[in-house]
Coordinates of C-alpha atoms in Angstrom, one line a residue:
X1 CA -90.5 8.6 26.2
X2 CA -90.1 7.9 29.8
X3 CA -87.4 9.5 32.0
X4 CA -85.5 6.2 32.1
X5 CA -85.5 6.1 28.3
X6 CA -84.2 9.6 28.1
X7 CA -81.4 8.9 30.6
X8 CA -80.5 5.8 28.6
X9 CA -80.1 7.7 25.3
X10 CA -78.5 10.7 27.0
X11 CA -75.8 8.5 28.4
X12 CA -74.9 7.3 24.9
X13 CA -74.5 10.8 23.5
X14 CA -71.0 12.2 22.7
X15 CA -71.5 15.1 25.1
X16 CA -72.3 12.7 28.1
X17 CA -69.2 10.6 27.4
X18 CA -66.6 13.5 27.3
X19 CA -64.0 12.8 30.0
X20 CA -63.7 16.3 31.3
X21 CA -67.3 16.9 32.2
X22 CA -68.2 17.7 35.7
X23 CA -71.3 16.0 37.0
X24 CA -73.7 17.0 39.8
X25 CA -76.9 15.5 41.2
X26 CA -78.5 18.6 42.6
X27 CA -78.3 22.4 42.4
X28 CA -76.7 22.5 45.8
X29 CA -73.9 20.2 44.6
X30 CA -73.5 22.4 41.5
X31 CA -73.1 25.5 43.6
X32 CA -70.5 23.8 45.7
X33 CA -68.6 22.8 42.6
X34 CA -68.6 26.3 41.2
X35 CA -67.4 27.8 44.5
X36 CA -64.2 29.7 44.6
X37 CA -62.4 26.9 46.5
X38 CA -63.0 24.6 43.4
X39 CA -61.2 26.9 41.0
X40 CA -58.3 24.5 40.5
X41 CA -60.7 21.7 39.7
X42 CA -62.6 23.9 37.2
X43 CA -59.2 24.9 35.6
X44 CA -58.2 21.2 35.2
X45 CA -61.6 20.4 33.6
X46 CA -61.2 23.4 31.3
X47 CA -57.7 22.3 30.2
X48 CA -58.9 18.8 29.7
X49 CA -61.8 20.1 27.5
X50 CA -59.4 22.1 25.4
X51 CA -57.1 19.1 24.9
X52 CA -60.1 16.8 24.0
X53 CA -61.5 19.3 21.5
X54 CA -58.1 19.8 19.9
X55 CA -57.5 16.0 19.6
X56 CA -61.0 15.5 18.0
X57 CA -60.4 18.4 15.6
X58 CA -57.0 17.0 14.6
X59 CA -58.5 13.5 14.0
X60 CA -61.2 15.0 11.9
X61 CA -58.8 17.2 9.9
X62 CA -56.6 14.2 9.2
X63 CA -59.5 12.1 8.1
X64 CA -60.8 14.8 5.7
X65 CA -57.3 15.6 4.4
X66 CA -56.8 11.9 3.4
X67 CA -60.4 11.6 2.1
X68 CA -60.1 14.7 -0.1
X69 CA -56.6 13.7 -1.3
X70 CA -58.0 10.3 -2.3
X71 CA -60.9 11.9 -4.1
X72 CA -58.6 14.3 -6.0
X73 CA -56.2 11.4 -6.9
X74 CA -59.1 9.2 -8.0
X75 CA -60.4 12.0 -10.3
X76 CA -56.9 12.3 -11.8
X77 CA -56.7 8.5 -12.1
X78 CA -53.7 8.3 -9.7
X79 CA -53.3 6.2 -6.5
X80 CA -54.1 8.1 -3.3
X81 CA -51.6 8.5 -0.5
X82 CA -53.6 5.9 1.5
X83 CA -53.3 3.4 -1.4
X84 CA -49.6 4.1 -1.7
X85 CA -49.1 3.4 2.1
X86 CA -50.8 0.0 1.8

């Protein structure tokens, strides 16, 4: 595909939409962002990445816990906790 098509699809990826990503438009800009003076900015981005990853993990774990509990209850012929809540 063309470069425009690649940019379009890349912008839709999960990785590109993460709120803590630092963006740059050139190698020179990247070097400036990685400079010692920007350490606080990098630390803020790192903490945001950690929070975002933990939140995604927690959502996923909750989903799979409910799904597996429902499957186990279904196999036993019992209502799942999700069915009880509704």
